[in-house]
GROMACS .gro file of N, CA and C in nm:
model
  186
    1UNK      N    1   2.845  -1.604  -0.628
    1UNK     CA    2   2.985  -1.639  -0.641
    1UNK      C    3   3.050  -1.649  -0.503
    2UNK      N    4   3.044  -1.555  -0.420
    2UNK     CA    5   3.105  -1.556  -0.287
    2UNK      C    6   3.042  -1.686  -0.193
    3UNK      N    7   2.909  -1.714  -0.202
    3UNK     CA    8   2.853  -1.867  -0.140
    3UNK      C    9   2.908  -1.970  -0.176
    4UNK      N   10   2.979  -1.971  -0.310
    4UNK     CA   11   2.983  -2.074  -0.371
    4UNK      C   12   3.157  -2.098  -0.316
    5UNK      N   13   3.253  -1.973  -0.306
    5UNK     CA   14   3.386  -1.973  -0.286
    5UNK      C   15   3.394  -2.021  -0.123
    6UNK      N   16   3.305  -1.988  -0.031
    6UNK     CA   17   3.260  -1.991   0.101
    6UNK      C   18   3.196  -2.138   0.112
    7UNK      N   19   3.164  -2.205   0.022
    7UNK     CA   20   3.143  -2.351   0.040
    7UNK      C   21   3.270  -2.444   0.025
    8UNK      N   22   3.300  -2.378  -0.111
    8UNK     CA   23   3.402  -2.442  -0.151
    8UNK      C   24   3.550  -2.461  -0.014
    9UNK      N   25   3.510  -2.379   0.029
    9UNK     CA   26   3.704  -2.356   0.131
    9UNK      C   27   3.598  -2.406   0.262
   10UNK      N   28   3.470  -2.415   0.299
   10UNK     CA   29   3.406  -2.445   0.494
   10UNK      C   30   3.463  -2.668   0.345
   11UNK      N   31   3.429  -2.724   0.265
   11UNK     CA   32   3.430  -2.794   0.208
   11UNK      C   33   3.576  -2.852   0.232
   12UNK      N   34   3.680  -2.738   0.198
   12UNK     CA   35   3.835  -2.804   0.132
   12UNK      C   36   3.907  -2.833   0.332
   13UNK      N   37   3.817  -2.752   0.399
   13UNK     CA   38   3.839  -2.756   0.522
   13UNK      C   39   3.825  -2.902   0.565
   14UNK      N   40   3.745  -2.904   0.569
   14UNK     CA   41   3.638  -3.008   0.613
   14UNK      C   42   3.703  -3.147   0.599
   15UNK      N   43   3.775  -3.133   0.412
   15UNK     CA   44   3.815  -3.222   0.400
   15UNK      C   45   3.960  -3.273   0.445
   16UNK      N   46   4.020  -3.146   0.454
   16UNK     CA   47   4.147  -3.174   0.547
   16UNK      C   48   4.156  -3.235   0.697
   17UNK      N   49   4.033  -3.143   0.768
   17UNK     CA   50   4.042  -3.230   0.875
   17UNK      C   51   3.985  -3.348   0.912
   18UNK      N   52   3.915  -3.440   0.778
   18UNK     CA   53   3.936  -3.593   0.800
   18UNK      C   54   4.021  -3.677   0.750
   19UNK      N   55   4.119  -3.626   0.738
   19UNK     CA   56   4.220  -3.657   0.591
   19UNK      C   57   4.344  -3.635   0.709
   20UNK      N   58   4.396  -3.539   0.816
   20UNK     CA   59   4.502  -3.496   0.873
   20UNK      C   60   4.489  -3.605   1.005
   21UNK      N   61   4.566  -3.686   0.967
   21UNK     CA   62   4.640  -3.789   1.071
   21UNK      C   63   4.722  -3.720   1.174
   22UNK      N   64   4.748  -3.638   1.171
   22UNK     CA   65   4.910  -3.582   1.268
   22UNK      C   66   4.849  -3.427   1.328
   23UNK      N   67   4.947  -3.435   1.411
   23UNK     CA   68   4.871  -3.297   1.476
   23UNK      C   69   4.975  -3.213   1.412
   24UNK      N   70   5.051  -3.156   1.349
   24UNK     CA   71   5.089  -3.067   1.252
   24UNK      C   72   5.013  -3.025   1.136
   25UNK      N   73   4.943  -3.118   1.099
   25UNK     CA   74   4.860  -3.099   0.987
   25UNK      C   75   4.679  -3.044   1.035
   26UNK      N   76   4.669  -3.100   1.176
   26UNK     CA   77   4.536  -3.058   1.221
   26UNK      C   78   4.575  -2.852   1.241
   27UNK      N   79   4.682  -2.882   1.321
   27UNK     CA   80   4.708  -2.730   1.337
   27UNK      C   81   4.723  -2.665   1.231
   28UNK      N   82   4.767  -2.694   1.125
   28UNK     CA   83   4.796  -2.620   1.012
   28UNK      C   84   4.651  -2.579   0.968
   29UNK      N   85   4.571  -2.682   0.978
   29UNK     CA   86   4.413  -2.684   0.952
   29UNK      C   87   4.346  -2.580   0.999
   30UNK      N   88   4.374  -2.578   1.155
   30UNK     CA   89   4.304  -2.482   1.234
   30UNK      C   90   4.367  -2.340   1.185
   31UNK      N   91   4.499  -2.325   1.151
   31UNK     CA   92   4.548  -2.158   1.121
   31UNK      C   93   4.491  -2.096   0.981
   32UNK      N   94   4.461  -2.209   0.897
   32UNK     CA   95   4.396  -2.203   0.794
   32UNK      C   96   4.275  -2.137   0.809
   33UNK      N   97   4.157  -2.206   0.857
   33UNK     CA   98   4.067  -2.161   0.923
   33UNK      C   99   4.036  -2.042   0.970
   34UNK      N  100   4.120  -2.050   1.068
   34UNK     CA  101   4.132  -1.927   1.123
   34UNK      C  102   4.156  -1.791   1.075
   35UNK      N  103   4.230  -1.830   0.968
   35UNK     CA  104   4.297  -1.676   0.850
   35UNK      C  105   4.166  -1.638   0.824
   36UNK      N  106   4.076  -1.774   0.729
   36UNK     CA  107   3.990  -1.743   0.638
   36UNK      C  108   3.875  -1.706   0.701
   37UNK      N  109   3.840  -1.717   0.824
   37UNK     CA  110   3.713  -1.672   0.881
   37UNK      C  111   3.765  -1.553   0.901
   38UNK      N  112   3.843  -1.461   0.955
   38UNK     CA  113   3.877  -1.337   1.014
   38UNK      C  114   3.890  -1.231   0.824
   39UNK      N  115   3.959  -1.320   0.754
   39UNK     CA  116   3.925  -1.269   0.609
   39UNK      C  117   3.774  -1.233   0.556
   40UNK      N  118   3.692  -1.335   0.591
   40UNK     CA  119   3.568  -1.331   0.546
   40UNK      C  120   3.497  -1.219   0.650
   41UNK      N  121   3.522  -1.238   0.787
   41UNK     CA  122   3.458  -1.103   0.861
   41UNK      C  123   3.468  -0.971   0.856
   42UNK      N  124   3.628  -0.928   0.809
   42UNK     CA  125   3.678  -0.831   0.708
   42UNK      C  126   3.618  -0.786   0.611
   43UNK      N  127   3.580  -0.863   0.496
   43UNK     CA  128   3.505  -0.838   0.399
   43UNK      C  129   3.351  -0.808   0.416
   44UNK      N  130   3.302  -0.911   0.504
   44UNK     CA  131   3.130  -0.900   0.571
   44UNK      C  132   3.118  -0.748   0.597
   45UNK      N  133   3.278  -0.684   0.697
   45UNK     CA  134   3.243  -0.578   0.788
   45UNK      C  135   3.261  -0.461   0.688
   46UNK      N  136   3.372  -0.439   0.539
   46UNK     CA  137   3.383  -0.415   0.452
   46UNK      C  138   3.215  -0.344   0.353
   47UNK      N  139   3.172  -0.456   0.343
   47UNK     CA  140   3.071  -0.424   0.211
   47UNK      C  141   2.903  -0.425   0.367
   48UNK      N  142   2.906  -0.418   0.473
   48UNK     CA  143   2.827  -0.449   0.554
   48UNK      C  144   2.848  -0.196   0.555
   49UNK      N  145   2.929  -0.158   0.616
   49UNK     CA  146   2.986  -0.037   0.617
   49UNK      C  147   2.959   0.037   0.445
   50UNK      N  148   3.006  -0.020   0.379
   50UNK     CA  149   2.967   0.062   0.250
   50UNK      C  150   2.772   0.052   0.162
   51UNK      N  151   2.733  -0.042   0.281
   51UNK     CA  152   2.579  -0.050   0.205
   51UNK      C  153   2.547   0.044   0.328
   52UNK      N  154   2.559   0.068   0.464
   52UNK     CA  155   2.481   0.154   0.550
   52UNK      C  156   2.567   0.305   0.541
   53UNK      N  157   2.665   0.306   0.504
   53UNK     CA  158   2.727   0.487   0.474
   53UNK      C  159   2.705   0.497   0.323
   54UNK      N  160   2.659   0.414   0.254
   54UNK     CA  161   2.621   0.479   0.087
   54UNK      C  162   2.577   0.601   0.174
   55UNK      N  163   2.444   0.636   0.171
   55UNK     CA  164   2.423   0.758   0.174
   55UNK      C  165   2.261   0.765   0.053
   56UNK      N  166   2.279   0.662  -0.031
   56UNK     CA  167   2.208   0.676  -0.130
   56UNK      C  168   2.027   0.625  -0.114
   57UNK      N  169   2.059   0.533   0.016
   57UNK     CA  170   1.969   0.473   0.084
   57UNK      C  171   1.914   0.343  -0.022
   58UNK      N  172   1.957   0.321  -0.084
   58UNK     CA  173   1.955   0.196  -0.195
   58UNK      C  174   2.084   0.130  -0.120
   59UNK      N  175   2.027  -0.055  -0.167
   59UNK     CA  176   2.075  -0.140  -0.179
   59UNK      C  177   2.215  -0.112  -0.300
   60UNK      N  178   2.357  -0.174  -0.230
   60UNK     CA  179   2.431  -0.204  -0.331
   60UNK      C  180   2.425  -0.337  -0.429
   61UNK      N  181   2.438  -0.326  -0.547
   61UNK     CA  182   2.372  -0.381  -0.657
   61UNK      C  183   2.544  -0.498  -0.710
   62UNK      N  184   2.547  -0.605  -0.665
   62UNK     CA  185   2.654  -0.663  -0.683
   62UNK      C  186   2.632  -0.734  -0.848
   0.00000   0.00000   0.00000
């Protein structure tokens, strides 16, 4: 599910910036971007921290 949401938005990106004629809309592009990668590294660093401090020494089971 998360590959698929992570295609979908590197995708809706993608398509904005061949689609954005104006540089308001490229920038808007890039802050976009920008949110969603620092969101996604958040989360990486998130569930990356809760599989090495389980403690349980098992894989978390999504």
């Amino acid at each position: 599910m998360e590959k698929f949401l992570i295609g979908l938005a590197v995708g809706m990106v993608g398509g904005a910036l061949i689609v954005a004629n104006n540089y308001k809309a490229r920038q808007l592009v890039r802050k976009g971007q920008t949110e969603m990668s620092e969101k996604f590294e958040q989360m990486l660093d998130d569930k990356l921290s809760r599989m090495c401090c389980d403690g349980s020494g098992q894989k978390e089971a999504d």
